[in-house]
mmCIF file of C-alpha atoms in Angstrom:
data_model
loop_
_atom_site.group_PDB
_atom_site.id
_atom_site.type_symbol
_atom_site.label_atom_id
_atom_site.label_comp_id
_atom_site.label_asym_id
_atom_site.label_seq_id
_atom_site.Cartn_x
_atom_site.Cartn_y
_atom_site.Cartn_z
ATOM 1 C CA MET A 25 -20.050 19.222 0.034
ATOM 2 C CA LYS A 26 -16.533 20.213 1.043
ATOM 3 C CA LYS A 27 -13.925 19.805 -1.687
ATOM 4 C CA ILE A 28 -10.777 17.724 -1.220
ATOM 5 C CA LEU A 29 -8.002 17.598 -3.831
ATOM 6 C CA ILE A 30 -5.802 14.488 -3.767
ATOM 7 C CA PHE A 31 -2.261 14.330 -5.170
ATOM 8 C CA ILE A 32 -1.201 10.791 -6.100
ATOM 9 C CA ASP A 33 1.412 9.534 -8.573
ATOM 10 C CA TYR A 34 -0.789 6.837 -10.126
ATOM 11 C CA TYR A 35 -4.551 6.377 -9.983
ATOM 12 C CA LEU A 36 -7.380 4.527 -11.671
ATOM 13 C CA PRO A 37 -7.711 2.952 -14.148
ATOM 14 C CA GLY A 38 -4.134 1.926 -13.290
ATOM 15 C CA TYR A 39 -3.370 -1.034 -11.048
ATOM 16 C CA LYS A 40 0.411 -1.602 -11.059
ATOM 17 C CA SER A 41 1.409 0.838 -8.309
ATOM 18 C CA GLY A 42 1.265 0.351 -4.552
ATOM 19 C CA GLY A 43 -1.251 0.530 -1.755
ATOM 20 C CA ALA A 44 -1.777 4.295 -1.938
ATOM 21 C CA LEU A 45 -3.847 3.882 -5.096
ATOM 22 C CA ARG A 46 -6.068 1.323 -3.427
ATOM 23 C CA THR A 47 -6.439 3.420 -0.288
ATOM 24 C CA ILE A 48 -7.515 6.479 -2.260
ATOM 25 C CA ALA A 49 -9.808 4.561 -4.617
ATOM 26 C CA ASN A 50 -11.534 2.948 -1.633
ATOM 27 C CA MET A 51 -11.756 6.264 0.238
ATOM 28 C CA VAL A 52 -13.372 7.933 -2.763
ATOM 29 C CA ASP A 53 -15.813 5.053 -3.172
ATOM 30 C CA ARG A 54 -16.794 4.857 0.499
ATOM 31 C CA LEU A 55 -16.798 8.579 1.347
ATOM 32 C CA GLY A 56 -17.585 10.083 -2.049
ATOM 33 C CA ASP A 57 -21.179 10.826 -1.020
ATOM 34 C CA ARG A 58 -19.918 12.954 1.892
ATOM 35 C CA TYR A 59 -17.032 14.811 0.225
ATOM 36 C CA ASP A 60 -16.379 16.200 -3.245
ATOM 37 C CA PHE A 61 -13.120 14.521 -4.289
ATOM 38 C CA SER A 62 -10.815 15.637 -7.086
ATOM 39 C CA VAL A 63 -7.584 13.853 -8.026
ATOM 40 C CA ILE A 64 -4.464 14.897 -9.922
ATOM 41 C CA SER A 65 -2.374 12.014 -11.236
ATOM 42 C CA ARG A 66 -0.559 10.608 -14.256
ATOM 43 C CA GLY A 67 -2.451 9.539 -17.342
ATOM 44 C CA PHE A 68 -0.567 6.240 -17.521
ATOM 45 C CA ASP A 69 0.221 3.328 -15.227
ATOM 46 C CA SER A 70 3.458 2.666 -13.354
ATOM 47 C CA GLY A 71 6.163 1.521 -15.770
ATOM 48 C CA ASP A 72 4.031 2.188 -18.869
ATOM 49 C CA LYS A 73 4.861 4.541 -21.724
ATOM 50 C CA HIS A 74 1.403 4.510 -23.289
ATOM 51 C CA THR A 75 -1.476 6.477 -21.785
ATOM 52 C CA TYR A 76 -4.760 4.952 -20.639
ATOM 53 C CA GLU A 77 -7.247 4.024 -23.337
ATOM 54 C CA GLY A 78 -10.539 5.895 -23.186
ATOM 55 C CA ILE A 79 -9.122 8.614 -20.920
ATOM 56 C CA LYS A 80 -8.768 12.266 -21.951
ATOM 57 C CA ILE A 81 -5.177 13.309 -21.285
ATOM 58 C CA ASN A 82 -4.412 16.692 -19.698
ATOM 59 C CA GLU A 83 -8.120 17.057 -19.011
ATOM 60 C CA TRP A 84 -10.619 16.147 -16.308
ATOM 61 C CA ASN A 85 -12.255 12.710 -16.361
ATOM 62 C CA GLN A 86 -15.018 11.316 -14.169
ATOM 63 C CA VAL A 87 -13.707 8.144 -12.522
ATOM 64 C CA GLY A 88 -16.148 6.652 -10.052
ATOM 65 C CA LYS A 89 -17.106 9.319 -7.540
ATOM 66 C CA ALA A 90 -14.098 11.561 -8.249
ATOM 67 C CA LYS A 91 -13.089 14.033 -10.924
ATOM 68 C CA VAL A 92 -9.578 13.057 -12.059
ATOM 69 C CA PHE A 93 -7.064 15.162 -13.968
ATOM 70 C CA HIS A 94 -4.905 12.693 -15.905
ATOM 71 C CA ALA A 95 -1.652 14.403 -16.917
ATOM 72 C CA GLY A 96 0.398 13.186 -19.856
ATOM 73 C CA HIS A 97 4.118 12.453 -19.858
ATOM 74 C CA GLY A 98 6.043 15.547 -18.775
ATOM 75 C CA HIS A 99 2.918 17.509 -17.874
ATOM 76 C CA LEU A 100 2.919 17.182 -14.077
ATOM 77 C CA ASN A 101 4.596 20.573 -13.788
ATOM 78 C CA PHE A 102 3.974 23.726 -11.785
ATOM 79 C CA ALA A 103 1.682 25.181 -14.449
ATOM 80 C CA THR A 104 -0.528 22.079 -14.474
ATOM 81 C CA ILE A 105 -0.716 22.013 -10.686
ATOM 82 C CA ARG A 106 -1.760 25.678 -10.592
ATOM 83 C CA ARG A 107 -4.411 24.975 -13.232
ATOM 84 C CA VAL A 108 -5.771 22.035 -11.258
ATOM 85 C CA LEU A 109 -5.849 24.087 -8.056
ATOM 86 C CA LYS A 110 -7.751 26.843 -9.845
ATOM 87 C CA ASP A 111 -10.229 24.403 -11.391
ATOM 88 C CA SER A 112 -10.906 22.399 -8.228
ATOM 89 C CA THR A 113 -10.925 25.218 -5.611
ATOM 90 C CA PRO A 114 -10.212 22.747 -2.778
ATOM 91 C CA ASP A 115 -11.097 23.244 0.876
ATOM 92 C CA ALA A 116 -8.263 20.840 1.772
ATOM 93 C CA VAL A 117 -5.418 19.022 0.028
ATOM 94 C CA TYR A 118 -4.470 15.370 0.599
ATOM 95 C CA LEU A 119 -0.926 14.211 -0.274
ATOM 96 C CA THR A 120 -0.107 10.505 -0.561
ATOM 97 C CA SER A 121 3.686 10.701 -0.408
ATOM 98 C CA PHE A 122 6.465 12.588 1.355
ATOM 99 C CA PHE A 123 9.053 12.065 -1.381
ATOM 100 C CA SER A 124 6.897 12.319 -4.525
ATOM 101 C CA PRO A 125 7.941 15.201 -6.830
ATOM 102 C CA LEU A 126 4.244 15.836 -7.462
ATOM 103 C CA GLY A 127 3.547 16.631 -3.819
ATOM 104 C CA ILE A 128 6.836 18.497 -3.446
ATOM 105 C CA LYS A 129 5.870 20.812 -6.307
ATOM 106 C CA PHE A 130 2.568 21.622 -4.618
ATOM 107 C CA LEU A 131 4.271 22.267 -1.277
ATOM 108 C CA THR A 132 6.804 24.507 -3.017
ATOM 109 C CA LEU A 133 3.973 26.589 -4.486
ATOM 110 C CA ARG A 134 2.411 26.696 -1.032
ATOM 111 C CA ARG A 135 5.681 27.782 0.552
ATOM 112 C CA LEU A 136 6.018 30.573 -2.016
ATOM 113 C CA GLY A 137 2.482 31.737 -1.298
ATOM 114 C CA VAL A 138 1.141 31.080 -4.797
ATOM 115 C CA ALA A 139 -1.018 28.055 -3.915
ATOM 116 C CA PRO A 140 -4.334 28.280 -2.041
ATOM 117 C CA ASP A 141 -3.836 28.625 1.703
ATOM 118 C CA VAL A 142 -5.813 25.518 2.695
ATOM 119 C CA PRO A 143 -5.189 22.724 5.227
ATOM 120 C CA VAL A 144 -2.946 19.900 4.017
ATOM 121 C CA ILE A 145 -3.061 16.231 5.025
ATOM 122 C CA LEU A 146 0.035 14.144 4.331
ATOM 123 C CA ALA A 147 -0.086 10.338 4.424
ATOM 124 C CA PRO A 148 3.489 9.065 3.881
ATOM 125 C CA GLU A 149 2.228 5.532 3.159
ATOM 126 C CA GLY A 150 5.034 3.667 4.896
ATOM 127 C CA GLU A 151 7.858 5.814 3.506
ATOM 128 C CA PHE A 152 9.220 6.443 7.013
ATOM 129 C CA SER A 153 9.552 2.807 8.079
ATOM 130 C CA PRO A 154 13.163 1.882 8.914
ATOM 131 C CA GLY A 155 13.283 -0.572 6.022
ATOM 132 C CA ALA A 156 11.973 1.975 3.504
ATOM 133 C CA LEU A 157 14.359 4.698 4.676
ATOM 134 C CA LYS A 158 17.329 2.377 4.109
ATOM 135 C CA LEU A 159 16.544 2.283 0.383
ATOM 136 C CA LYS A 160 18.303 5.219 -1.338
ATOM 137 C CA ALA A 161 19.144 6.307 2.202
ATOM 138 C CA MET A 162 21.600 9.109 1.420
ATOM 139 C CA LYS A 163 19.327 10.763 -1.141
ATOM 140 C CA LYS A 164 16.413 10.698 1.305
ATOM 141 C CA LYS A 165 18.540 11.995 4.171
ATOM 142 C CA ILE A 166 19.772 14.950 2.119
ATOM 143 C CA PHE A 167 16.232 15.822 1.036
ATOM 144 C CA ARG A 168 14.911 15.702 4.598
ATOM 145 C CA GLY A 169 17.816 17.849 5.727
ATOM 146 C CA LEU A 170 16.775 20.528 3.259
ATOM 147 C CA ALA A 171 12.982 20.216 3.337
ATOM 148 C CA PHE A 172 12.339 20.511 7.071
ATOM 149 C CA PRO A 173 14.587 23.540 7.740
ATOM 150 C CA GLY A 174 13.115 25.083 4.584
ATOM 151 C CA LYS A 175 9.662 24.802 6.183
ATOM 152 C CA LEU A 176 8.277 22.880 3.236
ATOM 153 C CA TYR A 177 6.405 20.486 5.536
ATOM 154 C CA ARG A 178 5.248 22.754 8.336
ATOM 155 C CA ASN A 179 1.645 23.114 9.483
ATOM 156 C CA LEU A 180 0.596 19.734 8.141
ATOM 157 C CA ILE A 181 -1.858 17.196 9.472
ATOM 158 C CA TRP A 182 -0.163 13.810 9.254
ATOM 159 C CA LYS A 183 -2.102 10.583 8.690
ATOM 160 C CA ALA A 184 -0.620 7.314 9.921
ATOM 161 C CA ALA A 185 -2.173 3.964 9.060
ATOM 162 C CA SER A 186 -1.132 2.394 12.372
ATOM 163 C CA GLU A 187 0.462 3.157 15.730
ATOM 164 C CA PRO A 188 3.882 1.915 14.521
ATOM 165 C CA GLU A 189 3.697 4.299 11.568
ATOM 166 C CA LYS A 190 2.776 7.113 13.949
ATOM 167 C CA GLU A 191 6.055 6.491 15.782
ATOM 168 C CA ASP A 192 7.912 6.407 12.448
ATOM 169 C CA ILE A 193 6.470 9.824 11.569
ATOM 170 C CA LYS A 194 7.467 11.240 14.938
ATOM 171 C CA ARG A 195 11.043 10.061 14.448
ATOM 172 C CA VAL A 196 11.303 11.805 11.091
ATOM 173 C CA ALA A 197 8.998 14.832 11.343
ATOM 174 C CA GLY A 198 9.328 15.569 15.058
ATOM 175 C CA ARG A 199 7.286 14.654 18.089
ATOM 176 C CA ALA A 200 5.389 17.950 18.072
ATOM 177 C CA CYS A 201 3.659 17.330 14.737
ATOM 178 C CA GLU A 202 -0.076 16.598 14.638
ATOM 179 C CA ILE A 203 -0.710 12.962 13.726
ATOM 180 C CA PHE A 204 -3.986 11.077 13.333
ATOM 181 C CA VAL A 205 -4.107 7.288 13.117
ATOM 182 C CA ALA A 206 -6.592 5.846 10.629
ATOM 183 C CA PRO A 207 -6.260 2.431 8.957
ATOM 184 C CA ASN A 208 -5.949 2.644 5.202
ATOM 185 C CA MET A 209 -9.366 2.326 3.653
ATOM 186 C CA PRO A 210 -10.251 -1.145 2.339
ATOM 187 C CA PRO A 211 -13.210 -1.804 0.013
ATOM 188 C CA ARG A 212 -16.645 -2.412 1.500
ATOM 189 C CA VAL A 213 -16.542 -6.132 0.731
ATOM 190 C CA MET A 214 -14.028 -8.678 -0.542
ATOM 191 C CA LEU A 215 -14.954 -11.932 -2.269
ATOM 192 C CA GLU A 216 -18.619 -11.641 -1.386
ATOM 193 C CA ASN A 217 -19.306 -15.131 -2.786
ATOM 194 C CA TYR A 218 -16.317 -16.768 -1.083
ATOM 195 C CA ASP A 219 -16.576 -20.544 -0.698
ATOM 196 C CA PHE A 220 -13.932 -22.547 1.174
ATOM 197 C CA GLY A 221 -14.924 -25.589 -0.849
ATOM 198 C CA ARG A 222 -13.419 -23.975 -3.951
ATOM 199 C CA LYS A 223 -9.964 -23.661 -2.395
ATOM 200 C CA PRO A 224 -7.341 -26.299 -3.254
ATOM 201 C CA LEU A 225 -7.316 -29.341 -0.997
ATOM 202 C CA LYS A 226 -4.621 -29.289 1.666
ATOM 203 C CA SER A 227 -2.683 -32.385 2.611
ATOM 204 C CA SER A 228 0.325 -32.808 4.848
ATOM 205 C CA GLY A 229 3.542 -32.751 2.835
ATOM 206 C CA ALA A 230 2.457 -30.347 0.091
ATOM 207 C CA VAL A 231 1.510 -26.674 -0.106
ATOM 208 C CA ARG A 232 0.654 -23.879 -2.525
ATOM 209 C CA LEU A 233 2.230 -20.550 -1.525
ATOM 210 C CA VAL A 234 1.700 -17.161 -3.147
ATOM 211 C CA PHE A 235 3.636 -13.887 -3.164
ATOM 212 C CA LEU A 236 1.468 -11.133 -4.632
ATOM 213 C CA SER A 237 3.084 -7.709 -4.677
ATOM 214 C CA ARG A 238 5.349 -5.513 -6.740
ATOM 215 C CA VAL A 239 8.675 -7.255 -7.298
ATOM 216 C CA MET A 240 11.095 -4.705 -5.878
ATOM 217 C CA ARG A 241 13.771 -4.469 -3.227
ATOM 218 C CA LYS A 242 11.378 -3.234 -0.526
ATOM 219 C CA LYS A 243 9.154 -6.313 -0.858
ATOM 220 C CA ASN A 244 12.214 -8.503 -0.201
ATOM 221 C CA LEU A 245 11.184 -11.526 -2.281
ATOM 222 C CA ASP A 246 14.735 -12.874 -2.337
ATOM 223 C CA HIS A 247 14.539 -13.402 1.438
ATOM 224 C CA THR A 248 12.010 -16.212 1.014
ATOM 225 C CA LEU A 249 13.739 -17.619 -2.057
ATOM 226 C CA ARG A 250 16.945 -18.064 -0.047
ATOM 227 C CA ILE A 251 15.156 -20.082 2.644
ATOM 228 C CA LEU A 252 12.861 -22.253 0.515
ATOM 229 C CA PRO A 253 15.554 -24.796 -0.541
ATOM 230 C CA GLU A 254 15.793 -25.889 3.105
ATOM 231 C CA VAL A 255 12.091 -26.774 3.267
ATOM 232 C CA LYS A 256 11.078 -30.427 2.915
ATOM 233 C CA GLY A 257 8.013 -31.532 0.990
ATOM 234 C CA GLU A 258 6.345 -30.455 -2.240
ATOM 235 C CA VAL A 259 6.134 -26.662 -2.566
ATOM 236 C CA GLU A 260 4.499 -24.627 -5.327
ATOM 237 C CA PHE A 261 5.429 -20.969 -4.921
ATOM 238 C CA ASP A 262 3.776 -18.593 -7.384
ATOM 239 C CA ILE A 263 4.858 -14.977 -7.748
ATOM 240 C CA TRP A 264 2.317 -12.402 -8.928
ATOM 241 C CA GLY A 265 3.157 -8.757 -9.539
ATOM 242 C CA PRO A 266 4.900 -6.339 -11.903
ATOM 243 C CA LEU A 267 8.693 -6.609 -12.213
ATOM 244 C CA GLU A 268 9.518 -3.054 -11.124
ATOM 245 C CA ASP A 269 13.123 -3.628 -10.069
ATOM 246 C CA GLN A 270 15.025 -5.563 -12.748
ATOM 247 C CA PRO A 271 18.350 -5.890 -10.831
ATOM 248 C CA HIS A 272 16.438 -7.334 -7.880
ATOM 249 C CA TRP A 273 14.486 -9.669 -10.179
ATOM 250 C CA GLN A 274 17.713 -10.924 -11.758
ATOM 251 C CA GLU A 275 18.934 -11.884 -8.277
ATOM 252 C CA CYS A 276 15.644 -13.696 -7.710
ATOM 253 C CA LEU A 277 15.962 -15.552 -11.020
ATOM 254 C CA GLN A 278 19.367 -16.875 -9.999
ATOM 255 C CA LEU A 279 17.891 -18.180 -6.750
ATOM 256 C CA ILE A 280 14.932 -19.720 -8.587
ATOM 257 C CA ALA A 281 17.248 -21.509 -11.024
ATOM 258 C CA ALA A 282 19.033 -23.177 -8.109
ATOM 259 C CA MET A 283 15.883 -24.567 -6.455
ATOM 260 C CA PRO A 284 15.779 -28.303 -5.679
ATOM 261 C CA PRO A 285 13.255 -30.474 -7.579
ATOM 262 C CA ASN A 286 10.671 -30.370 -4.772
ATOM 263 C CA ILE A 287 10.379 -26.556 -4.954
ATOM 264 C CA LYS A 288 8.646 -25.113 -8.019
ATOM 265 C CA VAL A 289 8.720 -21.303 -8.342
ATOM 266 C CA THR A 290 6.855 -19.512 -11.141
ATOM 267 C CA HIS A 291 6.247 -15.857 -11.986
ATOM 268 C CA ARG A 292 2.651 -15.645 -13.205
ATOM 269 C CA GLY A 293 2.465 -11.971 -14.252
ATOM 270 C CA SER A 294 0.348 -9.118 -12.909
ATOM 271 C CA VAL A 295 -3.272 -8.908 -11.813
ATOM 272 C CA SER A 296 -5.620 -5.950 -11.433
ATOM 273 C CA HIS A 297 -6.669 -4.885 -7.949
ATOM 274 C CA GLU A 298 -10.120 -6.355 -8.532
ATOM 275 C CA GLU A 299 -8.584 -9.779 -9.192
ATOM 276 C CA VAL A 300 -6.195 -9.945 -6.224
ATOM 277 C CA ALA A 301 -8.396 -11.694 -3.660
ATOM 278 C CA GLU A 302 -9.865 -14.085 -6.229
ATOM 279 C CA THR A 303 -6.358 -14.977 -7.397
ATOM 280 C CA MET A 304 -5.184 -15.700 -3.860
ATOM 281 C CA SER A 305 -8.143 -17.966 -3.159
ATOM 282 C CA ALA A 306 -6.351 -20.576 -5.292
ATOM 283 C CA TYR A 307 -3.537 -20.865 -2.714
ATOM 284 C CA HIS A 308 -3.083 -22.091 0.845
ATOM 285 C CA PHE A 309 -0.822 -19.410 2.357
ATOM 286 C CA PHE A 310 0.294 -15.881 1.488
ATOM 287 C CA VAL A 311 3.960 -14.914 1.932
ATOM 288 C CA LEU A 312 5.293 -11.334 2.217
ATOM 289 C CA PRO A 313 8.813 -10.809 3.644
ATOM 290 C CA THR A 314 8.518 -7.026 3.237
ATOM 291 C CA LEU A 315 10.986 -4.507 4.636
ATOM 292 C CA GLY A 316 8.068 -2.333 5.708
ATOM 293 C CA GLU A 317 4.336 -1.732 5.190
ATOM 294 C CA ASN A 318 2.259 0.985 6.822
ATOM 295 C CA PHE A 319 -0.893 -1.072 6.246
ATOM 296 C CA GLY A 320 -0.631 -3.831 3.658
ATOM 297 C CA HIS A 321 -3.928 -4.094 1.771
ATOM 298 C CA VAL A 322 -2.752 -7.361 0.286
ATOM 299 C CA VAL A 323 -2.573 -9.028 3.715
ATOM 300 C CA LEU A 324 -6.239 -8.252 4.347
ATOM 301 C CA GLU A 325 -7.056 -9.496 0.846
ATOM 302 C CA ALA A 326 -5.222 -12.720 1.620
ATOM 303 C CA PHE A 327 -7.312 -13.195 4.757
ATOM 304 C CA SER A 328 -10.491 -12.548 2.762
ATOM 305 C CA ALA A 329 -9.412 -15.355 0.408
ATOM 306 C CA GLY A 330 -8.966 -17.747 3.324
ATOM 307 C CA CYS A 331 -5.173 -17.508 3.104
ATOM 308 C CA PRO A 332 -3.349 -17.240 6.431
ATOM 309 C CA ALA A 333 -0.196 -15.139 6.065
ATOM 310 C CA LEU A 334 3.509 -15.497 6.695
ATOM 311 C CA VAL A 335 4.799 -11.921 6.876
ATOM 312 C CA SER A 336 7.705 -10.005 8.354
ATOM 313 C CA ASP A 337 7.246 -8.116 11.611
ATOM 314 C CA GLN A 338 7.459 -4.843 9.645
ATOM 315 C CA THR A 339 3.707 -4.557 9.019
ATOM 316 C CA PRO A 340 0.777 -3.663 11.323
ATOM 317 C CA TRP A 341 -0.418 -7.270 11.076
ATOM 318 C CA LEU A 342 1.190 -8.576 14.257
ATOM 319 C CA ASN A 343 0.554 -11.367 16.776
ATOM 320 C CA LEU A 344 -0.900 -13.518 14.006
ATOM 321 C CA PRO A 345 -0.265 -16.883 15.736
ATOM 322 C CA GLU A 346 -2.424 -15.814 18.689
ATOM 323 C CA LYS A 347 -5.337 -15.265 16.296
ATOM 324 C CA ASN A 348 -4.633 -18.395 14.211
ATOM 325 C CA LEU A 349 -3.996 -16.151 11.193
ATOM 326 C CA GLY A 350 -0.449 -17.258 10.374
ATOM 327 C CA TRP A 351 2.939 -15.926 11.470
ATOM 328 C CA ASP A 352 4.720 -12.557 11.735
ATOM 329 C CA VAL A 353 8.434 -13.266 11.910
ATOM 330 C CA PRO A 354 11.492 -10.988 12.254
ATOM 331 C CA LEU A 355 13.479 -10.934 9.044
ATOM 332 C CA LYS A 356 16.713 -11.638 10.906
ATOM 333 C CA ARG A 357 15.338 -14.950 12.209
ATOM 334 C CA ALA A 358 15.831 -17.156 9.157
ATOM 335 C CA ASP A 359 15.391 -20.180 11.400
ATOM 336 C CA LEU A 360 11.876 -19.080 12.367
ATOM 337 C CA TRP A 361 11.009 -18.360 8.733
ATOM 338 C CA ARG A 362 12.159 -21.843 7.779
ATOM 339 C CA GLU A 363 10.134 -23.295 10.646
ATOM 340 C CA ALA A 364 6.986 -21.398 9.597
ATOM 341 C CA LEU A 365 7.363 -22.441 5.966
ATOM 342 C CA GLN A 366 7.759 -26.058 7.065
ATOM 343 C CA LYS A 367 4.577 -25.757 9.135
ATOM 344 C CA CYS A 368 2.785 -24.582 6.000
ATOM 345 C CA VAL A 369 3.911 -27.747 4.221
ATOM 346 C CA ASP A 370 3.204 -30.120 7.099
ATOM 347 C CA MET A 371 -0.260 -28.813 8.050
ATOM 348 C CA ASP A 372 -3.061 -31.311 7.458
ATOM 349 C CA ALA A 373 -6.507 -30.640 5.998
ATOM 350 C CA ASN A 374 -8.319 -30.370 9.336
ATOM 351 C CA SER A 375 -5.896 -27.845 10.823
ATOM 352 C CA TYR A 376 -5.811 -25.872 7.608
ATOM 353 C CA GLU A 377 -9.593 -25.576 7.436
ATOM 354 C CA LYS A 378 -9.581 -24.021 10.913
ATOM 355 C CA THR A 379 -6.841 -21.462 10.245
ATOM 356 C CA SER A 380 -8.247 -20.640 6.802
ATOM 357 C CA GLY A 381 -11.675 -20.090 8.349
ATOM 358 C CA ALA A 382 -10.179 -17.841 11.029
ATOM 359 C CA ALA A 383 -8.489 -15.727 8.356
ATOM 360 C CA ARG A 384 -11.681 -15.351 6.342
ATOM 361 C CA GLN A 385 -13.732 -14.422 9.420
ATOM 362 C CA TYR A 386 -11.153 -11.859 10.514
ATOM 363 C CA ALA A 387 -11.412 -10.099 7.143
ATOM 364 C CA VAL A 388 -15.217 -10.129 7.233
ATOM 365 C CA ASP A 389 -15.269 -8.618 10.728
ATOM 366 C CA PHE A 390 -12.639 -6.003 9.856
ATOM 367 C CA LEU A 391 -14.537 -4.807 6.790
ATOM 368 C CA ALA A 392 -17.819 -4.643 8.717
ATOM 369 C CA SER A 393 -16.425 -2.356 11.423
ATOM 370 C CA PRO A 394 -17.768 1.233 11.176
ATOM 371 C CA GLU A 395 -14.463 2.449 12.615
ATOM 372 C CA VAL A 396 -12.817 1.783 9.246
ATOM 373 C CA GLU A 397 -14.680 4.700 7.662
ATOM 374 C CA ASP A 398 -15.017 6.834 10.783
ATOM 375 C CA ALA A 399 -11.271 7.027 11.451
ATOM 376 C CA THR A 400 -10.504 8.432 7.999
ATOM 377 C CA ALA A 401 -13.493 10.771 8.155
ATOM 378 C CA ARG A 402 -12.132 12.210 11.415
ATOM 379 C CA VAL A 403 -8.854 13.085 9.698
ATOM 380 C CA LEU A 404 -10.681 14.820 6.856
ATOM 381 C CA GLU A 405 -12.979 16.684 9.247
ATOM 382 C CA ARG A 406 -10.019 17.854 11.328
ATOM 383 C CA ALA A 407 -8.431 19.327 8.218
ATOM 384 C CA LEU A 408 -11.633 20.953 7.025
ATOM 385 C CA ALA A 409 -12.288 22.459 10.454
ATOM 386 C CA GLN A 410 -8.783 23.877 10.727
ATOM 387 C CA ASN A 411 -8.453 27.611 10.435
ATOM 388 C CA LYS A 412 -6.720 28.953 7.353
ATOM 389 C CA ILE A 413 -3.026 28.200 7.451
ATOM 390 C CA ALA A 414 -1.064 31.433 7.438
ATOM 391 C CA VAL A 415 1.899 30.347 5.350
ATOM 392 C CA SER A 416 3.746 33.620 5.816
ATOM 393 C CA SER A 417 3.333 33.721 9.599
ATOM 394 C CA ALA A 418 6.095 31.179 10.216
ATOM 395 C CA ALA A 419 8.374 32.521 7.502
#
């Protein structure tokens, strides 16, 4: 089998980081019988100081269908990367971030001609969305201004999770770059034993809403918290996810403290990836006012749990009302967000059963499509078929 080395900031057994971890874990699980995957990552989870229990640090571990090098604190350096490259002898490299220092170190070695001259796939995982680029905008602009003229990112194969992300990549990396579109890989099944009868009863005038994501500026939780006080009826709004951005969370706490008596907002903590869909099955609707998602695994997980979604228009999950899957609403239209939230409250049991069933069926059909695996496999095959990249030729 051809060997593919993946660079990712956080990997299994972690669960607190974003969608890239889930994409890679699912790709390894679903395609691990066709490709020999190796992974280099940290030996601890996002925000943690302690390393994983039962994992050998600064050594290779077998995790599922991949060999994983879990580096300890301060050990993701050039020497470690060169060691991993020597050990894994990859036929292609897969990067999961444009801005990650881990990937930048590899590309620097490649630019200097001291890393193997193999094809490189880069999946920026939503980093080029307008909303994401506005966060730490000056720092990102300066880096891009140095990296592209310095030819750090030349001769790459870019992977976009959707057509909108493809356009985002073109705007940043140039229209001449080679881009493949492949949806981020979901698991083979979600909530195999799903039963609508186990969901909470829905009645007009009351609703259970859930936000399940990292609590950080990009996820924009405060947007919904500012609108909720204007909603009539009984609302339970539970927040699940690690508190990654404390200044942002403090703003949210102030908004929560000012909620009227009919709105109850609670932070419930974090859940592992395996528990996400099951957790959401206890709610009526999923809410995500994100500034930008290139895919949004959690939206598909919400659908699998029979939860229609109320999301911003900065995800690939668009035209939801036409499919009876919820609403995708521009962030600037607070009036439409308020209207959608009120519809969630006012919906009766009969209408909810129909939209919940539509969401569940959409997820089942999406996961069953062979195109989910085939699209990613085409990206990998394109890289593996590519002739050796002559790093010095464009110098």
